[in-house]
Every structure is written in structure tokens, then in C-alpha cells.
mmCIF file of C-alpha atoms in Angstrom:
data_model
loop_
_atom_site.group_PDB
_atom_site.id
_atom_site.type_symbol
_atom_site.label_atom_id
_atom_site.label_comp_id
_atom_site.label_asym_id
_atom_site.label_seq_id
_atom_site.Cartn_x
_atom_site.Cartn_y
_atom_site.Cartn_z
ATOM 1 C CA UNK A 1230 0.000 0.000 0.000
ATOM 2 C CA UNK A 1231 1.317 3.433 -0.911
ATOM 3 C CA UNK A 1232 1.699 6.228 1.641
ATOM 4 C CA UNK A 1233 -1.023 8.300 -0.059
ATOM 5 C CA UNK A 1234 -3.390 5.324 0.016
ATOM 6 C CA UNK A 1235 -2.793 4.842 3.739
ATOM 7 C CA UNK A 1236 -3.458 8.536 4.396
ATOM 8 C CA UNK A 1237 -6.731 8.280 2.470
ATOM 9 C CA UNK A 1238 -7.858 5.309 4.552
ATOM 10 C CA UNK A 1239 -6.986 7.079 7.806
ATOM 11 C CA UNK A 1240 -8.867 10.175 6.663
ATOM 12 C CA UNK A 1241 -11.944 8.157 5.717
ATOM 13 C CA UNK A 1242 -11.962 6.359 9.056
ATOM 14 C CA UNK A 1243 -11.582 9.646 10.967
ATOM 15 C CA UNK A 1244 -14.360 11.248 8.935
ATOM 16 C CA UNK A 1245 -16.610 8.260 9.591
ATOM 17 C CA UNK A 1246 -15.972 8.396 13.332
ATOM 18 C CA UNK A 1247 -16.673 12.133 13.389
ATOM 19 C CA UNK A 1248 -19.913 11.671 11.490
ATOM 20 C CA UNK A 1249 -20.983 8.852 13.794
ATOM 21 C CA UNK A 1250 -20.221 10.967 16.854
ATOM 22 C CA UNK A 1251 -22.250 13.876 15.521
ATOM 23 C CA UNK A 1252 -25.156 11.560 14.720
ATOM 24 C CA UNK A 1253 -25.393 10.315 18.334
ATOM 25 C CA UNK A 1254 -28.117 12.239 20.199
ATOM 26 C CA UNK A 1255 -26.375 14.560 22.677
ATOM 27 C CA UNK A 1256 -28.310 16.962 24.914
ATOM 28 C CA UNK A 1257 -27.238 20.579 24.484
ATOM 29 C CA UNK A 1258 -28.101 23.224 27.075
ATOM 30 C CA UNK A 1259 -30.939 25.303 25.572
ATOM 31 C CA UNK A 1260 -29.787 28.713 26.751
ATOM 32 C CA UNK A 1261 -27.869 30.150 23.800
ATOM 33 C CA UNK A 1262 -29.905 31.977 21.173
ATOM 34 C CA UNK A 1263 -29.122 31.652 17.470
ATOM 35 C CA UNK A 1264 -26.700 34.335 16.322
ATOM 36 C CA UNK A 1265 -27.944 37.397 14.470
ATOM 37 C CA UNK A 1266 -27.458 36.763 10.747
ATOM 38 C CA UNK A 1267 -27.782 39.643 8.270
ATOM 39 C CA UNK A 1268 -27.713 39.513 4.487
ATOM 40 C CA UNK A 1269 -24.391 41.033 3.396
ATOM 41 C CA UNK A 1270 -25.724 42.614 0.196
ATOM 42 C CA UNK A 1271 -28.669 44.209 2.006
ATOM 43 C CA UNK A 1272 -26.310 45.557 4.682
ATOM 44 C CA UNK A 1273 -24.096 47.142 2.013
ATOM 45 C CA UNK A 1274 -27.140 48.690 0.332
ATOM 46 C CA UNK A 1275 -28.349 50.212 3.618
ATOM 47 C CA UNK A 1276 -24.945 51.725 4.351
ATOM 48 C CA UNK A 1277 -24.662 53.135 0.831
ATOM 49 C CA UNK A 1278 -28.099 54.695 1.211
ATOM 50 C CA UNK A 1279 -27.042 56.457 4.418
ATOM 51 C CA UNK A 1280 -23.826 57.635 2.781
ATOM 52 C CA UNK A 1281 -25.765 58.993 -0.198
ATOM 53 C CA UNK A 1282 -28.255 60.786 2.072
ATOM 54 C CA UNK A 1283 -25.423 62.252 4.136
ATOM 55 C CA UNK A 1284 -23.864 63.734 0.997
ATOM 56 C CA UNK A 1285 -27.188 65.439 0.287
ATOM 57 C CA UNK A 1286 -27.217 67.237 3.637
ATOM 58 C CA UNK A 1287 -27.358 70.911 2.759
ATOM 59 C CA UNK A 1288 -25.255 73.361 4.735
ATOM 60 C CA UNK A 1289 -28.244 75.502 5.613
ATOM 61 C CA UNK A 1290 -28.809 77.596 8.685
ATOM 62 C CA UNK A 1291 -31.656 75.302 9.742
ATOM 63 C CA UNK A 1292 -29.537 72.151 9.381
ATOM 64 C CA UNK A 1293 -26.639 73.743 11.262
ATOM 65 C CA UNK A 1294 -28.945 74.805 14.089
ATOM 66 C CA UNK A 1295 -30.394 71.319 14.458
ATOM 67 C CA UNK A 1296 -26.984 69.651 14.367
ATOM 68 C CA UNK A 1297 -25.616 72.105 16.943
ATOM 69 C CA UNK A 1298 -28.457 71.326 19.344
ATOM 70 C CA UNK A 1299 -27.941 67.603 18.865
ATOM 71 C CA UNK A 1300 -24.237 67.922 19.676
ATOM 72 C CA UNK A 1301 -25.056 70.022 22.761
ATOM 73 C CA UNK A 1302 -27.290 67.188 23.887
ATOM 74 C CA UNK A 1303 -24.437 64.732 23.329
ATOM 75 C CA UNK A 1304 -22.052 66.770 25.505
ATOM 76 C CA UNK A 1305 -24.590 66.918 28.310
ATOM 77 C CA UNK A 1306 -25.399 63.226 27.956
ATOM 78 C CA UNK A 1307 -21.710 62.339 28.250
ATOM 79 C CA UNK A 1308 -21.300 64.425 31.406
ATOM 80 C CA UNK A 1309 -24.255 63.755 33.691
ATOM 81 C CA UNK A 1310 -26.031 64.927 35.646
ATOM 82 C CA UNK A 1311 -27.535 68.007 34.030
ATOM 83 C CA UNK A 1312 -30.434 70.185 35.055
ATOM 84 C CA UNK A 1313 -33.931 69.103 34.068
ATOM 85 C CA UNK A 1314 -34.679 72.663 33.000
ATOM 86 C CA UNK A 1315 -31.700 72.574 30.642
ATOM 87 C CA UNK A 1316 -32.957 69.303 29.138
ATOM 88 C CA UNK A 1317 -36.511 70.622 28.654
ATOM 89 C CA UNK A 1318 -35.295 73.848 27.066
ATOM 90 C CA UNK A 1319 -33.043 71.964 24.656
ATOM 91 C CA UNK A 1320 -35.837 69.558 23.726
ATOM 92 C CA UNK A 1321 -38.114 72.475 22.924
ATOM 93 C CA UNK A 1322 -35.366 74.044 20.824
ATOM 94 C CA UNK A 1323 -34.803 70.752 18.953
ATOM 95 C CA UNK A 1324 -38.526 70.522 18.252
ATOM 96 C CA UNK A 1325 -38.668 74.038 16.818
ATOM 97 C CA UNK A 1326 -35.460 73.530 14.823
ATOM 98 C CA UNK A 1327 -36.860 70.307 13.351
ATOM 99 C CA UNK A 1328 -40.065 72.040 12.310
ATOM 100 C CA UNK A 1329 -38.107 74.915 10.775
ATOM 101 C CA UNK A 1330 -35.869 72.546 8.777
ATOM 102 C CA UNK A 1331 -38.773 70.481 7.425
ATOM 103 C CA UNK A 1332 -40.892 73.541 6.661
ATOM 104 C CA UNK A 1333 -38.084 75.261 4.772
ATOM 105 C CA UNK A 1334 -36.404 72.293 3.040
ATOM 106 C CA UNK A 1335 -38.753 69.302 3.363
ATOM 107 C CA UNK A 1336 -38.590 65.888 5.054
ATOM 108 C CA UNK A 1337 -35.664 64.667 2.888
ATOM 109 C CA UNK A 1338 -33.475 67.379 4.442
ATOM 110 C CA UNK A 1339 -34.319 66.063 7.905
ATOM 111 C CA UNK A 1340 -33.447 62.517 6.805
ATOM 112 C CA UNK A 1341 -30.167 63.795 5.365
ATOM 113 C CA UNK A 1342 -29.224 65.413 8.690
ATOM 114 C CA UNK A 1343 -29.906 62.110 10.448
ATOM 115 C CA UNK A 1344 -27.789 60.182 7.940
ATOM 116 C CA UNK A 1345 -25.001 62.723 8.310
ATOM 117 C CA UNK A 1346 -25.064 62.236 12.085
ATOM 118 C CA UNK A 1347 -24.742 58.468 11.629
ATOM 119 C CA UNK A 1348 -21.731 58.941 9.350
ATOM 120 C CA UNK A 1349 -20.135 61.224 11.960
ATOM 121 C CA UNK A 1350 -20.678 58.475 14.524
ATOM 122 C CA UNK A 1351 -19.053 55.835 12.308
ATOM 123 C CA UNK A 1352 -16.037 58.078 11.750
ATOM 124 C CA UNK A 1353 -15.543 58.795 15.468
ATOM 125 C CA UNK A 1354 -16.522 55.401 16.874
ATOM 126 C CA UNK A 1355 -14.359 53.210 14.643
ATOM 127 C CA UNK A 1356 -14.282 49.675 16.047
ATOM 128 C CA UNK A 1357 -15.477 50.823 19.453
ATOM 129 C CA UNK A 1358 -12.170 50.273 21.226
ATOM 130 C CA UNK A 1359 -11.057 53.912 21.501
ATOM 131 C CA UNK A 1360 -12.495 56.592 23.755
ATOM 132 C CA UNK A 1361 -13.431 60.029 22.432
ATOM 133 C CA UNK A 1362 -10.364 62.226 22.079
ATOM 134 C CA UNK A 1363 -11.762 65.760 22.044
ATOM 135 C CA UNK A 1364 -14.854 67.815 22.764
ATOM 136 C CA UNK A 1365 -16.321 67.336 19.286
ATOM 137 C CA UNK A 1366 -15.951 63.562 19.481
ATOM 138 C CA UNK A 1367 -17.549 63.550 22.933
ATOM 139 C CA UNK A 1368 -20.477 65.505 21.483
ATOM 140 C CA UNK A 1369 -20.900 63.058 18.602
ATOM 141 C CA UNK A 1370 -20.823 59.946 20.791
ATOM 142 C CA UNK A 1371 -22.837 61.244 23.731
ATOM 143 C CA UNK A 1372 -24.081 58.226 25.690
ATOM 144 C CA UNK A 1373 -24.088 55.712 22.833
ATOM 145 C CA UNK A 1374 -21.202 53.685 24.275
ATOM 146 C CA UNK A 1375 -23.153 53.108 27.490
ATOM 147 C CA UNK A 1376 -26.196 52.022 25.466
ATOM 148 C CA UNK A 1377 -24.141 49.545 23.444
ATOM 149 C CA UNK A 1378 -22.539 48.187 26.613
ATOM 150 C CA UNK A 1379 -25.923 47.808 28.303
ATOM 151 C CA UNK A 1380 -27.170 45.521 25.559
ATOM 152 C CA UNK A 1381 -23.964 43.550 25.106
ATOM 153 C CA UNK A 1382 -22.992 45.076 21.773
ATOM 154 C CA UNK A 1383 -19.633 46.081 23.293
ATOM 155 C CA UNK A 1384 -17.613 43.555 25.306
ATOM 156 C CA UNK A 1385 -14.327 44.425 26.985
ATOM 157 C CA UNK A 1386 -14.279 47.671 25.057
ATOM 158 C CA UNK A 1387 -14.647 46.015 21.643
ATOM 159 C CA UNK A 1388 -17.699 46.013 19.377
ATOM 160 C CA UNK A 1389 -19.012 42.446 19.112
ATOM 161 C CA UNK A 1390 -22.312 43.256 17.417
ATOM 162 C CA UNK A 1391 -22.536 43.625 13.641
ATOM 163 C CA UNK A 1392 -21.417 47.122 12.577
ATOM 164 C CA UNK A 1393 -24.897 47.759 11.173
ATOM 165 C CA UNK A 1394 -26.354 47.127 14.634
ATOM 166 C CA UNK A 1395 -24.108 49.830 16.101
ATOM 167 C CA UNK A 1396 -25.221 52.194 13.320
ATOM 168 C CA UNK A 1397 -28.922 51.590 13.920
ATOM 169 C CA UNK A 1398 -28.588 51.868 17.697
ATOM 170 C CA UNK A 1399 -27.097 55.299 17.102
ATOM 171 C CA UNK A 1400 -29.841 56.133 14.612
ATOM 172 C CA UNK A 1401 -32.470 55.058 17.151
ATOM 173 C CA UNK A 1402 -30.818 57.294 19.752
ATOM 174 C CA UNK A 1403 -30.863 60.196 17.262
ATOM 175 C CA UNK A 1404 -34.552 59.578 16.592
ATOM 176 C CA UNK A 1405 -35.315 59.476 20.304
ATOM 177 C CA UNK A 1406 -33.524 62.768 20.955
ATOM 178 C CA UNK A 1407 -35.554 64.343 18.151
ATOM 179 C CA UNK A 1408 -38.764 62.846 19.574
ATOM 180 C CA UNK A 1409 -39.316 60.526 16.623
ATOM 181 C CA UNK A 1410 -40.201 56.800 16.717
ATOM 182 C CA UNK A 1411 -37.064 54.769 17.454
ATOM 183 C CA UNK A 1412 -37.084 52.980 14.099
ATOM 184 C CA UNK A 1413 -38.268 55.830 11.889
ATOM 185 C CA UNK A 1414 -36.478 55.770 8.545
ATOM 186 C CA UNK A 1415 -35.115 52.234 8.988
ATOM 187 C CA UNK A 1416 -34.825 49.912 6.002
ATOM 188 C CA UNK A 1417 -35.850 46.267 6.394
ATOM 189 C CA UNK A 1418 -32.302 45.087 7.043
ATOM 190 C CA UNK A 1419 -31.819 47.888 9.591
ATOM 191 C CA UNK A 1420 -34.961 46.700 11.389
ATOM 192 C CA UNK A 1421 -33.438 43.221 11.473
ATOM 193 C CA UNK A 1422 -30.149 44.584 12.826
ATOM 194 C CA UNK A 1423 -31.985 46.537 15.551
ATOM 195 C CA UNK A 1424 -34.744 44.183 16.684
ATOM 196 C CA UNK A 1425 -32.663 41.067 16.049
ATOM 197 C CA UNK A 1426 -29.876 42.147 18.382
ATOM 198 C CA UNK A 1427 -32.313 43.156 21.125
ATOM 199 C CA UNK A 1428 -34.158 39.835 20.826
ATOM 200 C CA UNK A 1429 -31.273 37.412 20.368
ATOM 201 C CA UNK A 1430 -28.453 39.107 22.275
ATOM 202 C CA UNK A 1431 -30.025 41.846 24.413
ATOM 203 C CA UNK A 1432 -29.481 40.275 27.802
ATOM 204 C CA UNK A 1433 -29.949 43.677 29.421
ATOM 205 C CA UNK A 1434 -33.663 43.699 28.582
ATOM 206 C CA UNK A 1435 -36.481 41.888 30.426
ATOM 207 C CA UNK A 1436 -37.665 38.683 28.768
ATOM 208 C CA UNK A 1437 -41.077 40.065 27.780
ATOM 209 C CA UNK A 1438 -39.433 43.000 26.003
ATOM 210 C CA UNK A 1439 -37.082 40.628 24.184
ATOM 211 C CA UNK A 1440 -40.079 38.561 23.106
ATOM 212 C CA UNK A 1441 -41.708 41.714 21.707
ATOM 213 C CA UNK A 1442 -38.447 42.475 19.903
ATOM 214 C CA UNK A 1443 -38.475 38.938 18.477
ATOM 215 C CA UNK A 1444 -41.948 39.528 17.012
ATOM 216 C CA UNK A 1445 -40.706 42.739 15.371
ATOM 217 C CA UNK A 1446 -37.604 40.875 14.146
ATOM 218 C CA UNK A 1447 -39.800 38.168 12.640
ATOM 219 C CA UNK A 1448 -42.046 40.757 10.963
ATOM 220 C CA UNK A 1449 -38.918 42.316 9.435
ATOM 221 C CA UNK A 1450 -37.968 38.977 7.876
ATOM 222 C CA UNK A 1451 -35.350 38.002 10.448
ATOM 223 C CA UNK A 1452 -33.569 34.619 10.359
ATOM 224 C CA UNK A 1453 -33.867 32.023 13.137
ATOM 225 C CA UNK A 1454 -36.995 33.391 14.824
ATOM 226 C CA UNK A 1455 -38.741 30.019 15.258
ATOM 227 C CA UNK A 1456 -35.773 28.538 17.082
ATOM 228 C CA UNK A 1457 -35.473 31.666 19.223
ATOM 229 C CA UNK A 1458 -39.191 31.538 20.066
ATOM 230 C CA UNK A 1459 -38.789 27.944 21.249
ATOM 231 C CA UNK A 1460 -35.847 28.934 23.460
ATOM 232 C CA UNK A 1461 -37.838 31.874 24.848
ATOM 233 C CA UNK A 1462 -40.477 29.321 25.875
ATOM 234 C CA UNK A 1463 -37.764 27.507 27.828
ATOM 235 C CA UNK A 1464 -36.491 30.717 29.448
ATOM 236 C CA UNK A 1465 -40.087 31.718 30.224
ATOM 237 C CA UNK A 1466 -40.807 28.508 32.129
ATOM 238 C CA UNK A 1467 -42.596 26.644 29.308
ATOM 239 C CA UNK A 1468 -40.120 23.807 28.584
ATOM 240 C CA UNK A 1469 -42.742 21.378 27.258
ATOM 241 C CA UNK A 1470 -43.818 23.787 24.535
ATOM 242 C CA UNK A 1471 -40.207 24.729 23.808
ATOM 243 C CA UNK A 1472 -39.079 21.129 23.386
ATOM 244 C CA UNK A 1473 -42.053 20.342 21.153
ATOM 245 C CA UNK A 1474 -41.306 23.333 18.942
ATOM 246 C CA UNK A 1475 -37.653 22.286 18.635
ATOM 247 C CA UNK A 1476 -38.721 18.735 17.759
ATOM 248 C CA UNK A 1477 -41.005 20.100 15.045
ATOM 249 C CA UNK A 1478 -38.198 22.259 13.656
ATOM 250 C CA UNK A 1479 -35.872 19.242 13.636
ATOM 251 C CA UNK A 1480 -38.470 17.148 11.796
ATOM 252 C CA UNK A 1481 -38.764 19.881 9.188
ATOM 253 C CA UNK A 1482 -35.093 20.745 8.736
ATOM 254 C CA UNK A 1483 -33.226 17.625 9.803
ATOM 255 C CA UNK A 1484 -30.652 19.767 11.651
ATOM 256 C CA UNK A 1485 -29.040 17.635 14.361
ATOM 257 C CA UNK A 1486 -28.364 20.749 16.427
ATOM 258 C CA UNK A 1487 -32.119 21.284 16.850
ATOM 259 C CA UNK A 1488 -32.620 17.681 17.915
ATOM 260 C CA UNK A 1489 -29.883 18.062 20.521
ATOM 261 C CA UNK A 1490 -31.390 21.324 21.766
ATOM 262 C CA UNK A 1491 -34.751 19.572 22.201
ATOM 263 C CA UNK A 1492 -33.014 16.826 24.179
ATOM 264 C CA UNK A 1493 -31.235 19.448 26.266
ATOM 265 C CA UNK A 1494 -34.553 21.153 26.988
ATOM 266 C CA UNK A 1495 -36.104 17.948 28.276
ATOM 267 C CA UNK A 1496 -32.955 17.149 30.254
ATOM 268 C CA UNK A 1497 -32.835 20.598 31.870
ATOM 269 C CA UNK A 1498 -36.517 20.453 32.780
ATOM 270 C CA UNK A 1499 -36.359 16.752 33.789
ATOM 271 C CA UNK A 1500 -38.962 15.903 31.174
ATOM 272 C CA UNK A 1501 -39.118 12.328 29.852
ATOM 273 C CA UNK A 1502 -37.839 11.810 26.306
ATOM 274 C CA UNK A 1503 -40.778 11.842 23.906
ATOM 275 C CA UNK A 1504 -42.974 13.988 26.167
ATOM 276 C CA UNK A 1505 -45.113 16.588 24.344
#
């Protein structure tokens, strides 16, 4: 037998043993959610759209006034506490500046200012590992780093969430400061990046809020929502329903991982194998 033939036999035996091992039912603890998966092409399209809108931001007096107020808010947010009166006065000024911008230049100008703010954030934030270096950078970031840390998007000072998730968290913060709905102006993939992270990885939120986020993620076309819903049943004290859902998903897909998760659910809840 030649040396190459022997290597082939050894490889085939090893591959067979690995396959047999994977095929053996093995309970897996049902606590880890599926990872957030985003379509790469759709992500690129969303970023290009923001970049294009940012380039359309006109250097008007109204746009400058609104941006200046937003940056003032960021400075105050980064250096708490600040007076409630100061906050209320700035919010009123932001409201009037928003109305003035839209009345004079239309809603697209408002959207362009928002996109420009997101691009400023991307430029300053980088990979999330560096702190703001000067007053302008502090104003741009405001309290976004604390928000990202709260929901696990930053770990040990490094961004672990998809970059699009960081962008849309900042966009949601911008919307909130301007008293707009959190997800106003979001594309479908941005909705997935926002709601998907909160549902699948947002350990800082109560379970019922994460379940609501999962519904919004599903409505936005998110991936892995059925598996996540089954695991939420387990976390919510409904292991029987969770294990049944995982069994159904395994029957449909044939994914061994789902079978093992169902076994892990029954094992963790001390349910007999084959129970509904």
C-alpha cells in the first residue's frame, strides 16, 4: 500500500468516526440563542443609502442649528447629571429647529441630517475600542457607548455586534432625541439589525421586552426566529412547549443541532424523552 493510500484510509476512518459521533443524540443546554445573521448585500445597500443621504445634507442655517443642538445634547449626555430645565429647554429648541428645517427644506433634508449624524458616529466610533479624544468627538458619541454596553454590543471595550447594529442603535438614539419613533427611517435590514440584536443578544432587557423584539424581528424577515421563540419558551418557564417546537423544527429541517437542543430542553426540565 502506498503512503497516499494509507493517508486516504486514515482520513476516511476519521471522517466516519466524526460523522458517527455527531449523529449520536447529545443533549445541548438550551440557553444560547441563534446568532444574528444579516444579508451582506442588504447591509451594504443600507450603508450606501445612508452615505448617499449624508452627501445630500445641505449646509443651511436650519440644518446647522439642528446639528448644533444635537451635539449640545451629546455633551450633556456624556457628562451627567444636568439640570432638568436645561434638558426641557433643549428639547423644545430641537422641536422648533426640526419644524423649521422640514418647513423650509422638506422631510428629505431632515433625513439627510440624520444620515449625516450616523456617518459622523461611524467616523468617530471606529471599532469601538477607543475613547473620544476631544470635545467634538464627545459631542458626537454622547451616551451611545453606554447604550451599546448595556445591551452587550460592546464587550471588553470592543464592538461584538454587527457594525450595522451599532449604526442603527445610534440612529435610534438620534430619533429618540428628536422625539421621533425609534425605528423611523429604517430599512428592512436595519430593522433586522436593531430588533434582532435586542431579541437574540439583548441580555440587558427583560424577557417580555425581548419577546416583543423577536416579534418585530420576525415581521422584518429576520432569520432564526422560530428557534429563538422555542428557546424563549424555555427561558419563560414553558419547557414542554419549547421542546415540542424544537422537535417540530428538527423534523422539518433535519438539523441535528435542533434535535440536541430539544433533548437538552427535556434534560434541563427533567422531562421524559418523547414527552409533548
